[in-house]
Amino acid sequence: MKIVIIGGTGLIGSKTVAILRQSGHEVVAASPSSGVNTITGEGVKGAVAGAQVVIDLANSPSFEDKTVLEFFETSGRNLLAAEAATGVGHHVALSIVAIDRTDNGYFRAKVAQEKLIEASGIPYTIIRATQFMEFLRGIADSSADGNIVRLPPILFQPIAADDVAAIVAEVALAAPRGGIVEIAGPERAPFNEIVARYLKAVGDSRAVVRDPEARYFGGRVEERSLVPLGEARLGRIDLDEWLRRSQSKA
Ligand SMILES: NC(=O)c1ccc[n+]([C@@H]2O[C@H](COP(=O)([O-])OP(=O)(O)OC[C@H]3O[C@@H](n4cnc5c(N)ncnc54)[C@H](OP(=O)(O)O)[C@@H]3O)[C@@H](O)[C@H]2O)c1
């Protein structure tokens, strides 16, 4: 089966490409560096022609509110139009848990991406994941003021990129759900505690302060603002195992 992975050079994209190639599929790892650009439209129609499945794992180079919204809207429109024109049978996209009930600029852009998919008429599956463990450093940096990292004690359930890629590959090979599948890591704990464990394990001396008023990328958050409310498929890799694996690679 021909499967095109938009963002096939990224964190989740490169892992998903490897898994699907190993199971014998013809996989195109598409990205601007290989001449496929969903913003300009360059190479998109040619890349998706003849594909049964397209997996959208692209991400915006900038997370600034207006830029990220424009990225997911333009990229989604161009990609879905090419898929409709070439008769793609399954569009898979990776989104984020709670984007429609927790507010920040990046989440608003992902809501816009999901709406385009739902309105496209192309059979689809949207996978909403919790935050990647690989994103813990980015979260700490965005919540830091000098040597202090302020985080609210809300529930947090990060998932490892290896688990995300395995589930994305499995979903891509199954029939389109015409809806959303939620996925999360195996362990749920207070946000500040998980980030503190991560920083300690990687030898980052910044102190994590529990601050119920601290925001998440500028938005207010409550106890369940970042975790699945209903049933979610759980990954296998917990934080300790992920830290062991990352440290053995380093
Ligand atoms: N971070 C999280 O915690 C989290 C949680 C849930 C869901 N997600 C979602 O997961 C998805 C994948 O994230 P990631 O961290 O794996 O991304 P990433 O590592 O930043 O990779 C982004 C990919 O997008 C490609 N790309 C950038 N601009 C493009 C364009 N104009 N046309 C085509 N491809 C383009 C990049 O190609 P180049 O290498 O050529 O630049 C790269 O392959 C995103 O949609 C994100 O919203 C993230």
mmCIF file of C-alpha atoms and ligand atoms in Angstrom:
data_model
loop_
_atom_site.group_PDB
_atom_site.id
_atom_site.type_symbol
_atom_site.label_atom_id
_atom_site.label_comp_id
_atom_site.label_asym_id
_atom_site.label_seq_id
_atom_site.Cartn_x
_atom_site.Cartn_y
_atom_site.Cartn_z
ATOM 1 C CA MET A 1 0.000 0.000 0.000
ATOM 2 C CA LYS A 2 1.283 3.527 -0.784
ATOM 3 C CA ILE A 3 1.301 5.707 2.317
ATOM 4 C CA VAL A 4 2.421 9.346 2.287
ATOM 5 C CA ILE A 5 3.649 10.877 5.539
ATOM 6 C CA ILE A 6 3.592 14.673 5.488
ATOM 7 C CA GLY A 7 6.204 15.781 8.027
ATOM 8 C CA GLY A 8 7.965 12.457 7.498
ATOM 9 C CA THR A 9 11.277 13.904 8.704
ATOM 10 C CA GLY A 10 9.899 15.135 12.059
ATOM 11 C CA LEU A 11 9.941 13.557 15.532
ATOM 12 C CA ILE A 12 6.820 11.403 15.080
ATOM 13 C CA GLY A 13 7.034 11.349 11.275
ATOM 14 C CA SER A 14 10.471 9.721 11.053
ATOM 15 C CA LYS A 15 9.513 7.012 13.591
ATOM 16 C CA THR A 16 6.231 6.295 11.776
ATOM 17 C CA VAL A 17 8.018 6.096 8.406
ATOM 18 C CA ALA A 18 10.406 3.468 9.844
ATOM 19 C CA ILE A 19 7.604 1.335 11.353
ATOM 20 C CA LEU A 20 5.492 1.302 8.175
ATOM 21 C CA ARG A 21 8.495 0.624 5.900
ATOM 22 C CA GLN A 22 9.408 -2.304 8.119
ATOM 23 C CA SER A 23 5.966 -3.788 7.556
ATOM 24 C CA GLY A 24 6.599 -3.667 3.813
ATOM 25 C CA HIS A 25 4.572 -0.637 2.721
ATOM 26 C CA GLU A 26 5.639 1.895 0.090
ATOM 27 C CA VAL A 27 6.154 4.944 2.290
ATOM 28 C CA VAL A 28 6.861 8.475 1.046
ATOM 29 C CA ALA A 29 8.484 10.659 3.726
ATOM 30 C CA ALA A 30 7.338 14.073 2.511
ATOM 31 C CA SER A 31 8.603 17.438 3.746
ATOM 32 C CA PRO A 32 9.947 20.705 2.307
ATOM 33 C CA SER A 33 13.459 19.199 2.232
ATOM 34 C CA SER A 34 12.173 16.517 -0.171
ATOM 35 C CA GLY A 35 10.279 19.065 -2.331
ATOM 36 C CA VAL A 36 6.823 18.693 -0.737
ATOM 37 C CA ASN A 37 5.567 21.891 0.856
ATOM 38 C CA THR A 38 1.968 22.042 2.095
ATOM 39 C CA ILE A 39 2.168 25.835 2.557
ATOM 40 C CA THR A 40 3.219 26.729 -0.982
ATOM 41 C CA GLY A 41 1.556 23.631 -2.460
ATOM 42 C CA GLU A 42 4.834 22.624 -4.155
ATOM 43 C CA GLY A 43 4.981 18.895 -4.918
ATOM 44 C CA VAL A 44 1.858 18.035 -2.878
ATOM 45 C CA LYS A 45 -0.412 16.685 -5.622
ATOM 46 C CA GLY A 46 2.378 14.614 -7.137
ATOM 47 C CA ALA A 47 3.300 13.143 -3.754
ATOM 48 C CA VAL A 48 -0.236 12.063 -2.780
ATOM 49 C CA ALA A 49 -1.169 10.718 -6.238
ATOM 50 C CA GLY A 50 -1.865 6.988 -5.988
ATOM 51 C CA ALA A 51 -1.693 6.941 -2.169
ATOM 52 C CA GLN A 52 -4.363 5.037 -0.250
ATOM 53 C CA VAL A 53 -3.427 6.738 3.030
ATOM 54 C CA VAL A 54 -2.005 10.165 3.878
ATOM 55 C CA ILE A 55 -0.755 10.806 7.418
ATOM 56 C CA ASP A 56 -0.365 14.470 8.346
ATOM 57 C CA LEU A 57 2.426 14.861 10.912
ATOM 58 C CA ALA A 58 3.586 18.325 9.837
ATOM 59 C CA ASN A 59 4.190 21.024 12.415
ATOM 60 C CA SER A 60 4.554 24.777 12.229
ATOM 61 C CA PRO A 61 8.130 26.122 12.389
ATOM 62 C CA SER A 62 6.795 28.960 14.600
ATOM 63 C CA PHE A 63 4.392 28.648 17.557
ATOM 64 C CA GLU A 64 3.423 32.331 17.555
ATOM 65 C CA ASP A 65 -0.419 32.467 17.713
ATOM 66 C CA LYS A 66 -1.134 34.031 14.298
ATOM 67 C CA THR A 67 1.610 32.151 12.437
ATOM 68 C CA VAL A 68 0.624 28.748 13.799
ATOM 69 C CA LEU A 69 -3.048 29.311 12.933
ATOM 70 C CA GLU A 70 -2.102 30.332 9.379
ATOM 71 C CA PHE A 71 0.181 27.287 9.109
ATOM 72 C CA PHE A 72 -2.434 24.673 10.041
ATOM 73 C CA GLU A 73 -5.188 26.373 8.002
ATOM 74 C CA THR A 74 -3.126 26.799 4.830
ATOM 75 C CA SER A 75 -1.387 23.443 5.118
ATOM 76 C CA GLY A 76 -4.684 21.640 5.813
ATOM 77 C CA ARG A 77 -6.490 23.311 2.895
ATOM 78 C CA ASN A 78 -3.732 22.569 0.361
ATOM 79 C CA LEU A 79 -3.228 18.991 1.506
ATOM 80 C CA LEU A 80 -6.930 18.064 1.708
ATOM 81 C CA ALA A 81 -7.622 19.619 -1.719
ATOM 82 C CA ALA A 82 -4.840 17.498 -3.262
ATOM 83 C CA GLU A 83 -6.181 14.374 -1.499
ATOM 84 C CA ALA A 84 -9.726 15.020 -2.724
ATOM 85 C CA ALA A 85 -8.455 15.521 -6.283
ATOM 86 C CA THR A 86 -6.439 12.282 -6.274
ATOM 87 C CA GLY A 87 -8.971 10.114 -4.373
ATOM 88 C CA VAL A 88 -7.070 9.344 -1.145
ATOM 89 C CA GLY A 89 -9.056 6.836 0.941
ATOM 90 C CA HIS A 90 -7.884 7.646 4.486
ATOM 91 C CA HIS A 91 -6.545 10.882 5.981
ATOM 92 C CA VAL A 92 -4.888 10.443 9.386
ATOM 93 C CA ALA A 93 -3.872 13.473 11.461
ATOM 94 C CA LEU A 94 -2.192 13.869 14.813
ATOM 95 C CA SER A 95 -3.905 16.360 17.091
ATOM 96 C CA ILE A 96 -3.887 17.067 20.811
ATOM 97 C CA VAL A 97 -6.138 15.999 23.719
ATOM 98 C CA ALA A 98 -8.398 18.774 25.086
ATOM 99 C CA ILE A 99 -7.822 21.356 22.318
ATOM 100 C CA ASP A 100 -11.544 22.168 22.232
ATOM 101 C CA ARG A 101 -11.899 22.755 25.995
ATOM 102 C CA THR A 102 -8.533 24.328 26.901
ATOM 103 C CA ASP A 103 -7.498 27.640 25.418
ATOM 104 C CA ASN A 104 -4.169 28.745 23.969
ATOM 105 C CA GLY A 105 -3.059 29.916 20.514
ATOM 106 C CA TYR A 106 -1.545 26.587 19.453
ATOM 107 C CA PHE A 107 -4.656 24.634 20.501
ATOM 108 C CA ARG A 108 -6.880 27.064 18.519
ATOM 109 C CA ALA A 109 -4.794 26.304 15.429
ATOM 110 C CA LYS A 110 -5.215 22.535 15.954
ATOM 111 C CA VAL A 111 -9.010 23.022 16.294
ATOM 112 C CA ALA A 112 -8.938 24.805 12.905
ATOM 113 C CA GLN A 113 -6.976 21.877 11.409
ATOM 114 C CA GLU A 114 -9.501 19.344 12.777
ATOM 115 C CA LYS A 115 -12.476 21.344 11.413
ATOM 116 C CA LEU A 116 -11.001 21.348 7.898
ATOM 117 C CA ILE A 117 -10.555 17.562 8.077
ATOM 118 C CA GLU A 118 -14.109 16.969 9.318
ATOM 119 C CA ALA A 119 -15.531 19.155 6.542
ATOM 120 C CA SER A 120 -13.346 17.677 3.768
ATOM 121 C CA GLY A 121 -15.486 14.670 2.879
ATOM 122 C CA ILE A 122 -12.345 12.489 2.891
ATOM 123 C CA PRO A 123 -12.581 9.404 5.163
ATOM 124 C CA TYR A 124 -10.446 10.274 8.200
ATOM 125 C CA THR A 125 -9.170 9.414 11.646
ATOM 126 C CA ILE A 126 -7.964 12.114 14.034
ATOM 127 C CA ILE A 127 -5.626 10.904 16.780
ATOM 128 C CA ARG A 128 -5.529 13.235 19.758
ATOM 129 C CA ALA A 129 -2.408 12.640 21.873
ATOM 130 C CA THR A 130 -1.392 14.150 25.185
ATOM 131 C CA GLN A 131 1.926 16.046 25.352
ATOM 132 C CA PHE A 132 4.971 14.111 24.145
ATOM 133 C CA MET A 133 7.633 13.283 26.763
ATOM 134 C CA GLU A 134 10.101 14.733 24.242
ATOM 135 C CA PHE A 135 8.307 18.074 24.741
ATOM 136 C CA LEU A 136 9.013 18.226 28.525
ATOM 137 C CA ARG A 137 12.088 20.398 28.047
ATOM 138 C CA GLY A 138 10.125 22.825 25.843
ATOM 139 C CA ILE A 139 7.422 23.034 28.513
ATOM 140 C CA ALA A 140 9.985 23.686 31.247
ATOM 141 C CA ASP A 141 11.638 26.387 29.118
ATOM 142 C CA SER A 142 8.322 28.080 28.357
ATOM 143 C CA SER A 143 7.377 28.119 32.061
ATOM 144 C CA ALA A 144 10.772 29.279 33.338
ATOM 145 C CA ASP A 145 11.726 32.565 34.857
ATOM 146 C CA GLY A 146 15.462 32.338 35.397
ATOM 147 C CA ASN A 147 16.088 29.276 37.551
ATOM 148 C CA ILE A 148 12.454 28.854 38.600
ATOM 149 C CA VAL A 149 9.919 26.833 36.601
ATOM 150 C CA ARG A 150 6.333 27.603 37.666
ATOM 151 C CA LEU A 151 3.748 24.942 36.907
ATOM 152 C CA PRO A 152 0.212 24.250 38.119
ATOM 153 C CA PRO A 153 -0.491 20.970 39.987
ATOM 154 C CA ILE A 154 -3.031 19.876 37.339
ATOM 155 C CA LEU A 155 -3.132 16.307 36.051
ATOM 156 C CA PHE A 156 -0.603 15.466 33.345
ATOM 157 C CA GLN A 157 -0.182 12.265 31.339
ATOM 158 C CA PRO A 158 2.616 12.605 28.760
ATOM 159 C CA ILE A 159 3.224 9.946 26.111
ATOM 160 C CA ALA A 160 6.519 8.829 24.533
ATOM 161 C CA ALA A 161 7.052 9.534 20.814
ATOM 162 C CA ASP A 162 7.770 5.812 20.228
ATOM 163 C CA ASP A 163 4.304 4.934 21.574
ATOM 164 C CA VAL A 164 2.681 7.702 19.498
ATOM 165 C CA ALA A 165 4.355 6.518 16.276
ATOM 166 C CA ALA A 166 3.374 2.880 16.902
ATOM 167 C CA ILE A 167 -0.283 3.856 17.380
ATOM 168 C CA VAL A 168 -0.270 6.238 14.390
ATOM 169 C CA ALA A 169 1.073 3.418 12.179
ATOM 170 C CA GLU A 170 -1.575 1.004 13.468
ATOM 171 C CA VAL A 171 -4.409 3.506 12.935
ATOM 172 C CA ALA A 172 -3.177 4.259 9.402
ATOM 173 C CA LEU A 173 -3.484 0.582 8.457
ATOM 174 C CA ALA A 174 -6.998 0.216 9.928
ATOM 175 C CA ALA A 175 -10.267 1.457 8.442
ATOM 176 C CA PRO A 176 -11.051 5.181 8.851
ATOM 177 C CA ARG A 177 -12.986 5.853 12.092
ATOM 178 C CA GLY A 178 -14.668 9.049 10.915
ATOM 179 C CA GLY A 179 -13.884 10.482 14.335
ATOM 180 C CA ILE A 180 -11.355 10.984 17.112
ATOM 181 C CA VAL A 181 -9.196 8.442 18.963
ATOM 182 C CA GLU A 182 -7.521 9.653 22.170
ATOM 183 C CA ILE A 183 -4.132 8.388 23.327
ATOM 184 C CA ALA A 184 -2.064 9.110 26.465
ATOM 185 C CA GLY A 185 0.895 7.849 28.461
ATOM 186 C CA PRO A 186 0.494 5.066 31.055
ATOM 187 C CA GLU A 187 1.064 7.339 34.072
ATOM 188 C CA ARG A 188 -1.038 10.288 35.301
ATOM 189 C CA ALA A 189 0.479 12.617 37.922
ATOM 190 C CA PRO A 190 0.641 16.324 38.845
ATOM 191 C CA PHE A 191 2.221 18.427 36.078
ATOM 192 C CA ASN A 192 4.774 20.061 38.393
ATOM 193 C CA GLU A 193 5.889 16.674 39.771
ATOM 194 C CA ILE A 194 6.451 15.118 36.327
ATOM 195 C CA VAL A 195 8.474 18.086 35.082
ATOM 196 C CA ALA A 196 10.490 18.116 38.345
ATOM 197 C CA ARG A 197 11.294 14.400 37.934
ATOM 198 C CA TYR A 198 12.348 15.035 34.328
ATOM 199 C CA LEU A 199 14.605 17.997 35.155
ATOM 200 C CA LYS A 200 16.253 16.113 38.027
ATOM 201 C CA ALA A 201 16.879 13.047 35.848
ATOM 202 C CA VAL A 202 18.540 15.086 33.080
ATOM 203 C CA GLY A 203 20.677 17.072 35.548
ATOM 204 C CA ASP A 204 18.870 20.372 34.976
ATOM 205 C CA SER A 205 19.244 22.352 38.202
ATOM 206 C CA ARG A 206 16.175 24.584 37.715
ATOM 207 C CA ALA A 207 13.659 24.329 40.568
ATOM 208 C CA VAL A 208 10.013 23.544 39.856
ATOM 209 C CA VAL A 209 7.552 25.564 41.928
ATOM 210 C CA ARG A 210 3.947 24.366 42.353
ATOM 211 C CA ASP A 211 1.859 27.369 41.411
ATOM 212 C CA PRO A 212 -1.922 26.882 41.027
ATOM 213 C CA GLU A 213 -2.110 30.227 39.151
ATOM 214 C CA ALA A 214 0.560 29.360 36.564
ATOM 215 C CA ARG A 215 -0.709 29.224 32.987
ATOM 216 C CA TYR A 216 -0.054 26.741 30.187
ATOM 217 C CA PHE A 217 1.215 28.609 27.110
ATOM 218 C CA GLY A 218 -0.689 31.681 28.267
ATOM 219 C CA GLY A 219 -4.018 29.931 28.922
ATOM 220 C CA ARG A 220 -5.752 29.183 32.234
ATOM 221 C CA VAL A 221 -5.828 25.489 33.143
ATOM 222 C CA GLU A 222 -7.747 23.399 35.669
ATOM 223 C CA GLU A 223 -7.305 19.905 37.117
ATOM 224 C CA ARG A 224 -8.326 18.000 33.946
ATOM 225 C CA SER A 225 -7.450 20.577 31.253
ATOM 226 C CA LEU A 226 -4.739 18.449 29.620
ATOM 227 C CA VAL A 227 -5.850 14.830 30.191
ATOM 228 C CA PRO A 228 -8.442 12.674 28.426
ATOM 229 C CA LEU A 229 -11.888 12.791 30.071
ATOM 230 C CA GLY A 230 -13.107 9.523 28.602
ATOM 231 C CA GLU A 231 -11.455 6.294 27.629
ATOM 232 C CA ALA A 232 -8.034 6.641 26.024
ATOM 233 C CA ARG A 233 -5.635 4.162 24.495
ATOM 234 C CA LEU A 234 -2.538 4.080 26.716
ATOM 235 C CA GLY A 235 1.100 3.860 25.630
ATOM 236 C CA ARG A 236 3.452 1.361 27.287
ATOM 237 C CA ILE A 237 6.450 3.569 28.072
ATOM 238 C CA ASP A 238 6.304 5.387 31.416
ATOM 239 C CA LEU A 239 8.520 8.336 32.330
ATOM 240 C CA ASP A 240 11.200 6.236 34.071
ATOM 241 C CA GLU A 241 11.453 3.850 31.118
ATOM 242 C CA TRP A 242 11.568 6.778 28.658
ATOM 243 C CA LEU A 243 14.344 8.424 30.699
ATOM 244 C CA ARG A 244 16.295 5.126 30.736
ATOM 245 C CA ARG A 245 15.932 4.812 26.957
ATOM 246 C CA SER A 246 16.887 8.459 26.290
ATOM 247 C CA GLN A 247 19.928 8.208 28.561
ATOM 248 C CA SER A 248 21.133 4.970 26.978
ATOM 249 C CA LYS A 249 20.956 6.642 23.514
ATOM 250 C CA ALA A 250 22.881 9.741 24.698
HETATM 251 N N1 LIG B 1 4.425 18.297 20.903
HETATM 252 C C1 LIG B 1 3.428 17.638 21.448
HETATM 253 O O1 LIG B 1 3.441 17.377 22.662
HETATM 254 C C2 LIG B 1 2.257 17.196 20.604
HETATM 255 C C3 LIG B 1 1.214 16.496 21.215
HETATM 256 C C4 LIG B 1 0.173 16.028 20.414
HETATM 257 C C5 LIG B 1 0.188 16.255 19.030
HETATM 258 N N2 LIG B 1 1.224 16.966 18.464
HETATM 259 C C6 LIG B 1 1.212 17.147 16.988
HETATM 260 O O2 LIG B 1 2.073 16.175 16.416
HETATM 261 C C7 LIG B 1 2.439 16.582 15.095
HETATM 262 C C8 LIG B 1 3.890 16.211 14.831
HETATM 263 O O3 LIG B 1 4.725 16.904 15.741
HETATM 264 P P1 LIG B 1 6.314 16.660 15.757
HETATM 265 O O4 LIG B 1 6.795 17.132 17.099
HETATM 266 O O5 LIG B 1 6.639 15.262 15.309
HETATM 267 O O6 LIG B 1 6.799 17.702 14.647
HETATM 268 P P2 LIG B 1 8.294 18.130 14.264
HETATM 269 O O7 LIG B 1 9.300 17.200 14.835
HETATM 270 O O8 LIG B 1 8.430 19.585 14.535
HETATM 271 O O9 LIG B 1 8.312 17.901 12.672
HETATM 272 C C9 LIG B 1 7.592 18.751 11.838
HETATM 273 C C10 LIG B 1 7.572 18.177 10.434
HETATM 274 O O10 LIG B 1 6.775 19.051 9.626
HETATM 275 C C11 LIG B 1 7.476 19.287 8.430
HETATM 276 N N3 LIG B 1 7.039 20.545 7.844
HETATM 277 C C12 LIG B 1 7.257 21.818 8.286
HETATM 278 N N4 LIG B 1 6.740 22.707 7.421
HETATM 279 C C13 LIG B 1 6.185 21.987 6.418
HETATM 280 C C14 LIG B 1 5.541 22.328 5.201
HETATM 281 N N5 LIG B 1 5.342 23.611 4.850
HETATM 282 N N6 LIG B 1 5.128 21.333 4.375
HETATM 283 C C15 LIG B 1 5.332 20.022 4.699
HETATM 284 N N7 LIG B 1 5.933 19.630 5.846
HETATM 285 C C16 LIG B 1 6.370 20.603 6.670
HETATM 286 C C17 LIG B 1 8.949 19.300 8.839
HETATM 287 O O11 LIG B 1 9.761 19.136 7.678
HETATM 288 P P3 LIG B 1 11.328 19.603 7.653
HETATM 289 O O12 LIG B 1 12.071 18.595 8.473
HETATM 290 O O13 LIG B 1 11.709 19.532 6.194
HETATM 291 O O14 LIG B 1 11.359 20.978 8.223
HETATM 292 C C18 LIG B 1 8.971 18.095 9.770
HETATM 293 O O15 LIG B 1 9.049 16.902 9.030
HETATM 294 C C19 LIG B 1 2.102 18.089 15.030
HETATM 295 O O16 LIG B 1 0.982 18.270 14.185
HETATM 296 C C20 LIG B 1 1.731 18.468 16.467
HETATM 297 O O17 LIG B 1 0.723 19.455 16.503
HETATM 298 C C21 LIG B 1 2.245 17.421 19.218
#
